[in-house]
XYZ file of C-alpha atoms in Angstrom:
652
model
C -42.506 61.680 -208.694
C -45.644 59.483 -209.611
C -48.153 60.794 -212.065
C -51.703 59.854 -212.232
C -52.541 56.554 -214.053
C -55.489 54.284 -215.115
C -56.571 52.123 -212.280
C -59.293 50.229 -211.319
C -60.707 50.998 -207.908
C -63.886 49.363 -205.831
C -66.796 51.838 -205.104
C -67.304 50.888 -201.643
C -66.588 48.457 -198.571
C -68.349 47.152 -195.435
C -66.069 45.402 -193.085
C -62.140 45.099 -193.425
C -60.728 45.309 -189.923
C -59.643 42.080 -187.773
C -59.046 39.923 -190.431
C -55.479 38.209 -190.823
C -53.780 38.658 -194.262
C -54.465 35.050 -195.188
C -58.295 35.615 -194.080
C -58.426 38.229 -196.930
C -60.619 36.260 -198.916
C -63.743 36.528 -196.239
C -63.694 40.494 -196.336
C -66.892 41.821 -197.644
C -65.749 44.427 -199.906
C -68.836 45.184 -201.589
C -67.085 45.146 -205.135
C -69.310 47.052 -208.168
C -69.519 45.379 -211.370
C -68.741 49.055 -212.487
C -65.403 50.439 -211.864
C -64.361 53.376 -213.425
C -61.130 53.675 -215.443
C -59.823 56.974 -214.352
C -60.041 58.859 -210.885
C -57.539 61.669 -210.128
C -57.446 64.382 -207.753
C -58.447 67.502 -208.750
C -55.178 69.559 -209.110
C -54.932 73.523 -208.791
C -52.284 75.353 -211.097
C -48.706 74.585 -209.797
C -49.853 71.669 -207.775
C -48.142 68.000 -208.815
C -48.873 64.603 -207.878
C -45.910 63.137 -205.647
C -46.924 60.332 -204.694
C -50.460 58.288 -204.771
C -51.700 54.622 -203.362
C -54.837 52.684 -205.588
C -57.435 50.883 -203.608
C -57.031 52.454 -200.604
C -59.388 52.341 -197.625
C -60.590 55.064 -195.334
C -62.411 54.561 -192.291
C -65.436 56.376 -191.140
C -64.516 58.444 -187.760
C -64.660 56.062 -184.798
C -65.428 53.068 -187.277
C -63.567 50.069 -187.912
C -65.879 48.653 -189.780
C -67.344 50.863 -192.444
C -65.877 53.165 -194.762
C -64.963 54.102 -198.615
C -62.217 53.114 -200.911
C -60.415 55.155 -203.461
C -57.498 56.814 -204.209
C -55.146 57.911 -201.905
C -52.627 60.567 -203.127
C -49.987 63.533 -201.862
C -49.091 66.442 -204.081
C -47.599 69.322 -203.106
C -50.492 70.838 -201.728
C -52.384 68.581 -199.682
C -53.344 64.909 -198.760
C -56.155 63.531 -201.699
C -58.282 61.066 -201.001
C -61.035 60.546 -203.765
C -64.069 58.320 -204.136
C -66.130 57.648 -206.512
C -69.150 58.241 -204.063
C -68.206 61.842 -203.873
C -71.207 63.826 -204.367
C -72.042 66.804 -206.926
C -71.547 70.437 -205.811
C -75.461 70.998 -205.635
C -75.929 68.016 -203.835
C -73.783 68.452 -200.977
C -75.222 70.285 -197.548
C -71.889 70.798 -195.944
C -69.167 73.815 -195.934
C -67.863 74.171 -199.414
C -63.900 75.040 -199.959
C -63.041 75.693 -203.293
C -60.154 74.429 -203.054
C -60.071 71.142 -201.393
C -62.371 68.365 -201.744
C -64.461 66.672 -199.445
C -61.776 64.034 -197.971
C -58.716 66.280 -198.599
C -56.477 67.915 -196.025
C -53.678 70.621 -196.296
C -50.131 69.090 -195.872
C -49.764 71.919 -193.179
C -52.797 71.109 -191.312
C -51.224 67.702 -190.781
C -49.691 67.719 -187.580
C -48.989 63.802 -186.464
C -48.498 60.678 -188.700
C -48.977 57.147 -187.041
C -48.312 53.567 -188.085
C -51.164 51.685 -187.677
C -49.985 48.008 -186.692
C -53.570 45.909 -185.537
C -54.969 47.696 -182.951
C -51.768 49.525 -182.064
C -50.044 53.082 -183.687
C -46.492 54.433 -183.408
C -45.996 58.038 -184.196
C -43.136 58.244 -186.942
C -40.716 61.205 -187.300
C -41.026 63.644 -189.788
C -38.407 63.146 -192.537
C -37.582 59.717 -191.488
C -38.065 56.973 -194.564
C -39.935 54.122 -193.705
C -38.416 50.808 -195.089
C -41.386 47.662 -194.042
C -44.568 47.384 -195.397
C -47.253 49.764 -194.514
C -50.541 48.317 -193.546
C -51.994 51.667 -192.361
C -52.066 55.425 -191.575
C -53.894 57.187 -188.696
C -53.122 60.754 -189.294
C -53.994 63.750 -186.575
C -54.375 67.057 -187.933
C -54.119 70.299 -185.852
C -57.606 71.325 -186.570
C -58.036 68.294 -184.651
C -59.919 65.775 -187.451
C -58.879 62.595 -187.949
C -58.173 60.257 -190.659
C -57.102 56.613 -190.788
C -56.386 54.544 -193.983
C -55.925 50.859 -194.650
C -53.468 49.969 -197.575
C -54.846 46.000 -197.273
C -55.908 45.512 -200.373
C -53.313 48.132 -201.906
C -50.726 47.015 -204.472
C -47.605 46.270 -202.877
C -45.226 49.253 -201.738
C -47.705 51.993 -202.308
C -48.190 52.447 -198.456
C -44.951 52.895 -198.032
C -44.592 55.434 -201.073
C -47.319 57.788 -200.032
C -46.333 57.561 -196.219
C -42.864 58.985 -197.068
C -43.912 61.242 -199.146
C -46.609 62.544 -196.921
C -43.594 62.390 -193.910
C -41.379 64.401 -196.486
C -43.766 66.899 -197.627
C -45.852 67.656 -194.888
C -43.192 68.756 -192.609
C -41.028 70.969 -195.120
C -37.654 72.782 -193.757
C -37.197 75.670 -195.968
C -40.237 78.302 -196.100
C -40.245 78.399 -200.003
C -41.135 74.671 -200.034
C -44.754 75.497 -199.098
C -47.371 75.128 -201.824
C -47.955 79.041 -201.675
C -44.448 79.462 -203.732
C -45.611 77.122 -206.187
C -49.891 78.073 -206.941
C -49.803 79.867 -210.522
C -53.438 80.842 -210.008
C -53.617 84.364 -211.428
C -54.712 86.710 -208.276
C -56.896 89.842 -208.979
C -57.176 91.070 -205.524
C -61.086 91.874 -205.039
C -60.785 92.654 -201.279
C -60.176 96.443 -201.091
C -62.232 97.242 -197.557
C -58.995 95.727 -194.761
C -56.767 97.812 -194.151
C -52.967 96.200 -194.744
C -50.724 98.359 -192.995
C -48.013 98.167 -194.713
C -48.543 101.970 -195.790
C -48.622 104.882 -194.019
C -52.442 105.834 -195.006
C -54.143 102.958 -192.986
C -51.980 104.132 -189.821
C -53.143 107.758 -190.834
C -56.998 106.383 -191.284
C -56.836 104.629 -187.957
C -55.299 106.872 -185.685
C -57.476 109.625 -187.305
C -60.416 106.954 -186.625
C -59.709 106.863 -183.052
C -59.363 110.589 -182.415
C -55.271 109.861 -181.070
C -53.374 112.814 -179.532
C -50.230 112.861 -178.369
C -48.764 110.088 -181.062
C -47.497 110.221 -184.601
C -46.077 108.157 -187.017
C -42.526 107.135 -187.719
C -40.831 106.398 -190.851
C -37.907 105.118 -188.494
C -38.256 101.687 -189.246
C -38.237 102.078 -193.260
C -36.004 99.203 -194.780
C -36.590 96.973 -191.271
C -33.796 98.927 -189.905
C -34.923 99.389 -186.696
C -36.398 95.750 -186.119
C -37.537 93.300 -188.800
C -40.301 91.990 -186.264
C -42.401 95.505 -186.394
C -44.025 97.093 -190.070
C -42.324 99.762 -191.056
C -44.353 102.529 -190.208
C -44.477 102.769 -186.291
C -46.693 105.099 -183.955
C -45.083 106.342 -180.890
C -45.233 108.693 -178.790
C -45.272 112.515 -180.480
C -42.749 113.692 -177.863
C -39.755 111.216 -179.081
C -37.140 111.703 -181.675
C -36.108 109.075 -184.346
C -32.650 108.795 -182.620
C -33.539 108.372 -179.121
C -36.180 105.692 -180.717
C -33.292 104.204 -182.614
C -30.981 104.380 -178.923
C -33.464 102.874 -177.094
C -34.782 99.707 -179.364
C -31.395 98.250 -178.665
C -31.949 97.752 -175.377
C -35.489 95.724 -175.738
C -36.026 92.489 -176.713
C -36.171 91.460 -180.754
C -35.574 95.686 -180.754
C -39.257 95.972 -180.061
C -39.845 99.646 -177.822
C -42.735 100.678 -176.918
C -45.154 101.508 -180.084
C -49.232 102.456 -180.423
C -51.894 100.419 -180.754
C -55.204 101.924 -179.866
C -56.236 105.238 -178.653
C -59.668 106.121 -177.191
C -61.131 109.601 -177.459
C -60.046 110.792 -173.952
C -56.481 110.194 -174.859
C -56.064 106.634 -173.133
C -53.985 104.659 -175.314
C -53.311 100.635 -175.910
C -49.176 100.482 -176.139
C -47.241 97.460 -176.443
C -43.674 97.034 -175.426
C -41.140 94.164 -175.022
C -38.673 92.805 -172.047
C -35.528 94.705 -171.797
C -32.727 92.126 -173.141
C -31.912 89.860 -170.459
C -28.194 90.988 -170.407
C -28.983 94.529 -169.264
C -30.053 95.404 -166.001
C -30.331 99.123 -165.693
C -33.482 100.382 -166.615
C -33.095 103.861 -167.819
C -34.130 103.298 -171.235
C -37.184 101.708 -170.436
C -37.919 104.577 -167.564
C -37.012 107.069 -170.905
C -39.534 105.152 -172.653
C -42.164 105.368 -170.066
C -41.935 108.956 -169.611
C -42.953 109.753 -173.597
C -45.798 107.140 -173.307
C -46.827 109.284 -170.121
C -46.517 112.716 -171.868
C -48.666 111.015 -174.836
C -51.999 111.549 -172.710
C -53.467 115.199 -172.606
C -53.589 114.833 -168.465
C -50.198 113.390 -168.607
C -50.911 110.877 -166.588
C -48.838 107.663 -165.254
C -49.549 104.859 -167.719
C -50.457 100.866 -165.626
C -47.826 98.832 -167.025
C -49.354 94.767 -167.038
C -47.088 92.282 -167.209
C -47.819 89.518 -169.774
C -44.931 87.056 -169.204
C -45.720 86.317 -165.696
C -49.267 86.332 -165.211
C -49.746 84.522 -168.397
C -48.561 80.920 -169.608
C -45.754 80.694 -172.177
C -46.084 79.498 -175.578
C -44.769 76.074 -174.635
C -47.288 76.052 -172.164
C -49.990 76.792 -174.015
C -49.105 74.242 -176.883
C -48.667 71.514 -173.951
C -52.103 72.700 -172.740
C -53.240 72.307 -176.474
C -52.084 68.746 -176.473
C -54.088 67.546 -173.819
C -57.065 69.112 -174.915
C -56.523 67.345 -178.870
C -56.165 64.218 -177.405
C -58.877 63.966 -175.766
C -61.055 65.567 -178.834
C -59.760 62.756 -181.486
C -60.053 59.411 -179.422
C -58.589 56.517 -181.426
C -62.146 54.441 -181.179
C -65.734 53.932 -179.599
C -64.102 52.142 -176.691
C -61.896 55.012 -175.425
C -64.211 57.453 -176.139
C -66.659 56.062 -173.608
C -63.553 55.593 -171.213
C -63.088 59.052 -171.795
C -66.428 59.934 -171.338
C -66.364 58.810 -167.684
C -63.677 61.222 -166.451
C -64.571 63.587 -169.488
C -64.148 66.639 -166.486
C -61.948 65.637 -164.783
C -59.494 65.401 -168.014
C -60.793 69.106 -169.182
C -59.466 70.101 -165.809
C -56.091 68.245 -166.459
C -55.600 70.143 -169.992
C -55.506 73.577 -168.007
C -57.146 74.943 -171.146
C -60.227 76.651 -169.685
C -57.642 78.133 -166.947
C -55.797 79.591 -170.075
C -58.742 80.968 -171.731
C -59.848 82.839 -168.157
C -56.465 84.085 -167.481
C -56.418 85.635 -171.216
C -60.097 87.462 -170.491
C -59.496 88.286 -167.014
C -56.182 90.312 -168.089
C -58.204 91.905 -170.849
C -60.858 92.558 -168.485
C -58.036 94.545 -166.171
C -56.430 96.711 -169.322
C -60.369 97.251 -170.866
C -61.175 98.541 -167.216
C -58.215 101.295 -167.075
C -59.020 102.665 -170.527
C -62.586 103.109 -169.652
C -60.913 104.923 -166.927
C -58.726 106.807 -169.098
C -55.857 105.314 -168.385
C -53.172 104.560 -170.804
C -52.059 100.913 -170.567
C -48.222 99.401 -171.616
C -48.491 95.579 -172.438
C -45.050 94.243 -171.858
C -44.165 90.789 -172.999
C -40.782 89.112 -173.346
C -40.276 89.362 -177.745
C -43.969 91.248 -177.258
C -45.019 88.768 -180.215
C -47.380 86.678 -178.835
C -49.454 87.336 -175.426
C -49.275 91.061 -176.076
C -51.053 90.217 -179.468
C -53.574 88.567 -177.490
C -54.198 90.439 -174.791
C -54.550 94.074 -176.999
C -56.473 92.817 -179.669
C -58.738 91.086 -177.039
C -59.354 94.187 -175.142
C -59.995 96.253 -178.567
C -62.724 94.092 -179.056
C -64.112 94.829 -175.093
C -63.599 98.673 -175.721
C -63.835 99.487 -179.645
C -67.642 98.031 -181.114
C -66.209 98.706 -184.625
C -63.889 95.527 -184.589
C -66.841 93.611 -183.052
C -67.810 93.711 -187.108
C -66.132 91.333 -189.691
C -64.382 94.369 -191.360
C -63.523 95.506 -187.977
C -62.427 92.211 -186.837
C -59.925 91.020 -189.797
C -58.699 94.626 -189.781
C -57.989 93.941 -186.207
C -56.239 90.808 -186.813
C -54.351 92.364 -189.740
C -53.084 95.291 -187.676
C -52.161 93.689 -184.065
C -51.233 90.244 -185.139
C -49.915 90.328 -188.750
C -48.453 93.536 -189.150
C -47.571 93.526 -185.546
C -44.779 90.216 -186.243
C -46.639 87.559 -184.653
C -44.598 84.665 -185.822
C -47.602 82.465 -187.338
C -45.259 80.427 -189.174
C -43.442 79.177 -185.997
C -46.608 78.959 -183.931
C -48.151 76.904 -186.153
C -45.284 74.630 -187.564
C -45.814 75.560 -191.534
C -41.833 74.694 -191.070
C -40.104 71.410 -189.222
C -37.828 73.506 -187.119
C -36.867 72.000 -183.562
C -35.409 74.977 -182.292
C -39.007 76.724 -182.595
C -41.416 76.348 -180.269
C -44.785 75.535 -181.943
C -47.475 76.716 -180.384
C -51.763 77.904 -181.405
C -51.705 81.105 -179.560
C -54.065 81.945 -182.304
C -56.360 79.321 -181.517
C -56.519 80.707 -177.641
C -57.895 83.896 -179.275
C -60.539 82.726 -180.942
C -61.460 80.442 -178.269
C -61.493 83.365 -176.340
C -63.653 85.259 -178.753
C -65.893 82.723 -178.889
C -66.693 83.048 -175.491
C -67.259 86.672 -176.020
C -69.779 85.630 -178.687
C -71.671 83.224 -176.238
C -71.949 85.827 -173.543
C -73.125 88.050 -175.786
C -74.949 87.122 -178.670
C -76.248 89.892 -180.369
C -72.995 91.889 -179.952
C -70.762 91.003 -182.889
C -71.622 90.481 -186.174
C -69.339 87.597 -187.222
C -70.436 83.934 -186.167
C -68.764 80.794 -184.450
C -68.949 79.176 -188.013
C -66.682 82.513 -189.380
C -64.303 81.961 -186.128
C -64.156 77.813 -186.912
C -63.305 78.706 -190.688
C -60.757 80.808 -189.918
C -58.659 78.435 -187.738
C -58.938 76.186 -190.612
C -57.921 78.455 -193.119
C -55.180 79.685 -190.819
C -53.578 76.343 -192.369
C -53.788 76.758 -195.812
C -50.735 77.170 -197.455
C -52.162 79.402 -200.631
C -52.792 82.860 -198.656
C -49.585 84.647 -197.415
C -51.895 86.088 -193.935
C -51.142 83.293 -191.861
C -48.303 82.179 -193.414
C -44.787 84.437 -192.482
C -43.405 85.053 -188.821
C -43.177 89.161 -190.092
C -43.989 91.306 -192.530
C -39.970 91.546 -193.026
C -40.212 87.858 -194.397
C -43.329 88.559 -196.382
C -42.182 91.382 -198.234
C -38.936 89.544 -199.156
C -40.180 86.498 -200.643
C -42.151 88.881 -202.361
C -39.136 90.634 -203.801
C -37.294 87.615 -204.251
C -36.439 87.352 -207.911
C -35.726 83.462 -207.801
C -39.145 81.860 -206.754
C -41.458 85.282 -205.716
C -44.348 84.371 -203.997
C -48.129 86.156 -205.330
C -49.129 87.544 -201.851
C -53.058 86.606 -201.875
C -55.159 87.941 -198.595
C -57.372 85.072 -196.999
C -59.974 88.138 -196.239
C -61.299 87.571 -199.947
C -63.299 84.889 -199.081
C -64.640 84.342 -202.258
C -61.625 82.397 -202.847
C -62.192 79.835 -200.822
C -66.056 79.832 -200.325
C -68.926 80.154 -202.230
C -72.042 82.385 -201.138
C -73.928 80.419 -199.021
C -70.771 79.573 -196.907
C -69.775 83.194 -196.843
C -73.499 83.620 -195.626
C -73.121 81.743 -192.510
C -70.562 84.550 -191.372
C -72.952 86.777 -190.741
C -74.943 87.167 -187.564
C -78.697 88.033 -188.236
C -79.117 89.171 -184.889
C -76.306 91.315 -184.479
C -77.523 94.445 -182.598
C -74.863 97.013 -181.661
C -76.760 99.359 -180.444
C -77.561 96.980 -177.666
C -74.600 97.536 -175.681
C -72.489 99.743 -174.580
C -69.088 100.915 -176.532
C -67.529 98.946 -173.485
C -67.843 95.249 -173.032
C -67.426 93.276 -169.931
C -66.307 89.030 -170.475
C -67.161 86.641 -167.155
C -63.905 85.529 -166.893
C -64.468 82.761 -164.010
C -64.293 79.508 -164.927
C -67.852 78.510 -164.343
C -69.020 81.723 -167.361
C -66.665 79.274 -169.239
C -67.516 76.358 -171.859
C -65.533 74.396 -174.422
C -66.077 74.868 -177.674
C -67.980 71.941 -179.374
C -67.948 73.272 -182.912
C -64.647 73.246 -183.177
C -63.211 70.588 -180.897
C -65.548 67.773 -181.252
C -66.947 68.396 -184.981
C -65.291 65.511 -186.104
C -66.385 63.100 -183.061
C -70.010 61.836 -184.769
C -70.938 60.006 -181.463
C -71.352 64.104 -180.181
C -73.586 64.660 -182.836
C -77.113 65.641 -183.015
C -79.287 64.679 -185.862
C -81.898 66.979 -186.893
C -80.990 69.151 -184.008
C -78.453 71.422 -181.787
C -77.612 74.949 -182.250
C -77.574 74.847 -186.205
C -81.132 73.664 -186.120
C -82.193 76.750 -183.974
C -79.860 78.903 -186.854
C -81.476 78.131 -190.000
C -84.739 78.312 -188.251
C -84.082 82.045 -187.664
C -82.593 82.558 -190.788
C -85.797 81.163 -192.591
C -88.239 83.785 -190.217
C -86.114 86.751 -190.669
C -86.154 85.761 -194.597
C -89.859 85.599 -194.542
C -90.292 89.165 -192.304
C -88.618 90.826 -194.702
C -89.986 89.745 -197.878
C -93.264 90.397 -195.949
C -92.374 93.472 -195.498
C -91.222 94.121 -198.772
C -94.628 92.791 -199.979
C -96.604 95.751 -197.814
C -94.457 98.428 -199.191
C -95.586 97.461 -202.424
C -99.323 97.266 -201.489
C -98.394 100.491 -200.002
C -97.222 101.792 -203.076
C -100.144 100.280 -205.104
C -97.409 98.208 -207.054
C -98.931 95.206 -205.750
C -102.747 94.584 -205.923
C -102.309 90.364 -205.003
C -101.366 88.851 -201.972
C -98.877 86.052 -202.319
C -97.875 84.108 -199.311
C -94.723 83.415 -198.336
C -93.783 79.463 -198.313
C -90.909 78.333 -196.178
C -89.792 74.585 -196.362
C -88.555 73.163 -192.793
C -85.104 71.847 -193.118
C -83.202 69.634 -191.201
C -78.896 69.898 -190.654
C -77.158 68.173 -187.473
C -75.492 70.089 -184.261
C -71.899 70.050 -186.521
C -73.381 71.755 -189.457
C -72.189 73.116 -191.725
C -68.684 71.175 -190.416
C -70.561 68.086 -189.858
C -69.844 64.310 -192.299
C -73.598 64.337 -192.239
C -76.045 65.185 -195.057
C -79.525 66.792 -194.879
C -82.259 64.059 -194.405
C -84.591 65.975 -195.962
C -83.022 67.680 -199.208
C -79.847 69.364 -199.461
C -81.707 71.625 -201.788
C -83.955 72.706 -199.246
C -81.417 73.097 -197.288
C -79.334 75.591 -200.512
C -82.952 77.640 -200.336
C -82.718 78.850 -197.036
C -79.372 80.174 -197.430
C -80.420 81.682 -200.665
C -83.034 83.239 -198.897
C -80.734 85.056 -196.814
C -78.588 86.644 -199.582
C -80.355 89.778 -199.159
C -79.428 89.752 -194.852
C -75.901 88.738 -196.183
C -75.832 92.204 -197.931
C -77.203 93.905 -195.256
C -74.593 92.382 -192.909
C -77.075 90.633 -190.887
C -76.920 86.766 -190.425
C -76.833 85.002 -187.523
C -74.578 83.041 -184.398
C -75.747 79.930 -184.075
C -74.257 78.572 -181.237
C -74.134 81.974 -179.045
C -78.332 81.942 -179.038
C -78.168 78.202 -177.672
C -75.358 79.245 -175.000
C -76.797 82.666 -174.249
C -76.579 83.961 -170.143
C -80.521 83.891 -168.788
């Protein structure tokens, strides 16, 4: 294992591509006289350096002539690039992740590693060892970020050493090799609001909140004796007895019989169940279960069975669609970008991504309509762990305004995705396993939610920045929230005496971001009273758009300087802050506490269209940017900050 050592690195470089090795001396690297003796990555408790390379050149995005020089390090948590040009925290205008540096990438976010040879790149297989010289790396991340490095001026074998370490540690074959098992930072859970749905009290609270009738809480799955992919507490039809449920479960895939997700005040329920085992042709047990679901309705109304396996894409189809979209959003260079631009709409169509989004929204619309008409809906899918999670939670967003708040949305994810066993570890590719299908079902869901934000800008308390950040954090192997395939695996890992894991929830956002960034999660235009309890999404293709903040934020050619939706966002935030201050002053004057009028001064801030993820800083002053967000702290506490993108794209 390599350990940080003294080293000497250059401050920056200007151009280094297109020269042969014997022409290296002609390259203008802009060497500085002032070297620093040590340049080490910031390590978290339990994090260790595995390999490092000195004098590494990192390209600027889509640039082969500009970039930075520094130290490239592989740890058991991240790929870290450290340069002397990193800014102080108070000078940054970007989102500030407390666990990652400006140029750090969590290993679980690494999707593909390519070796660069001239203008060509070759994909390297995870787990393989490279024996020859490595001149450069081209890394594609799961959140569509692309990083390119050159080892042209690195000492011999440094590039090979870092590459082999990356291929090994970014694609672990065992779950206990993820960094969460090594992280030693003491954890004091400051998040108590979001229900985890591991105890009966959380399920009882949700039953009470929704006013569910005809359903009961069952302990039949205690110790996961019924199904390891379901939570230990299940809400099932009140007419069922445990022995019936145990008998029926054997007939369903993954032992997942019908279980409750949500109820309307009138008695209609949203239910999920898996398909029957492929070897079973007798549907008697399925019919018995559906009859008990019918009895759970106050009017004994026949439930509507919605088949998802045939009507929606499979996880493999979703991955193939995402892969094509990712290629479109990660051009190798400027030339490829302009070539793609000539056929952009055709390539978007070819990816089928928006078709998939449309199908999911349409299915949720249909389910919401049945629930509105007081008809129970039963969602049936192969194992009941992928599209049923998506459609179920999307439907609840449409019919229950509680889930449109930040707290409600996190509770919804915890209930319908995490507790109900969506296989996050498999679908997000945390573990290298050729027998498991990787698929960004979570990203597809967040995209569907973003379409709703765009159509109803003031109906949601959270913003698109919150959704984009959520997707980024899904690949951080510090938190257990999106780390496991089911609750059974999570509890087993936490109770493993040999290497127990400390369960840290992502919903404790203060562990990751500072207040000014958390403030951007909230929408000051949020007005829950403006809409009825049920929303109707516009799911046809003409009403949908590509989520530019999430997919294109790493492409600088698409960035608008000092403009775009975030500029509108900050202007509205400042306006709301000014109104709040004036109202406070007016109240003080009426109360006789203020006799002199004080003018509220605001300064104009400038950000780019991909703020707060842009690689560009505030061209005016980072201090002004921070002051604007500081003005909005009062709105954050009152649950009111803005979704910038949705305002710009709001339908007429």
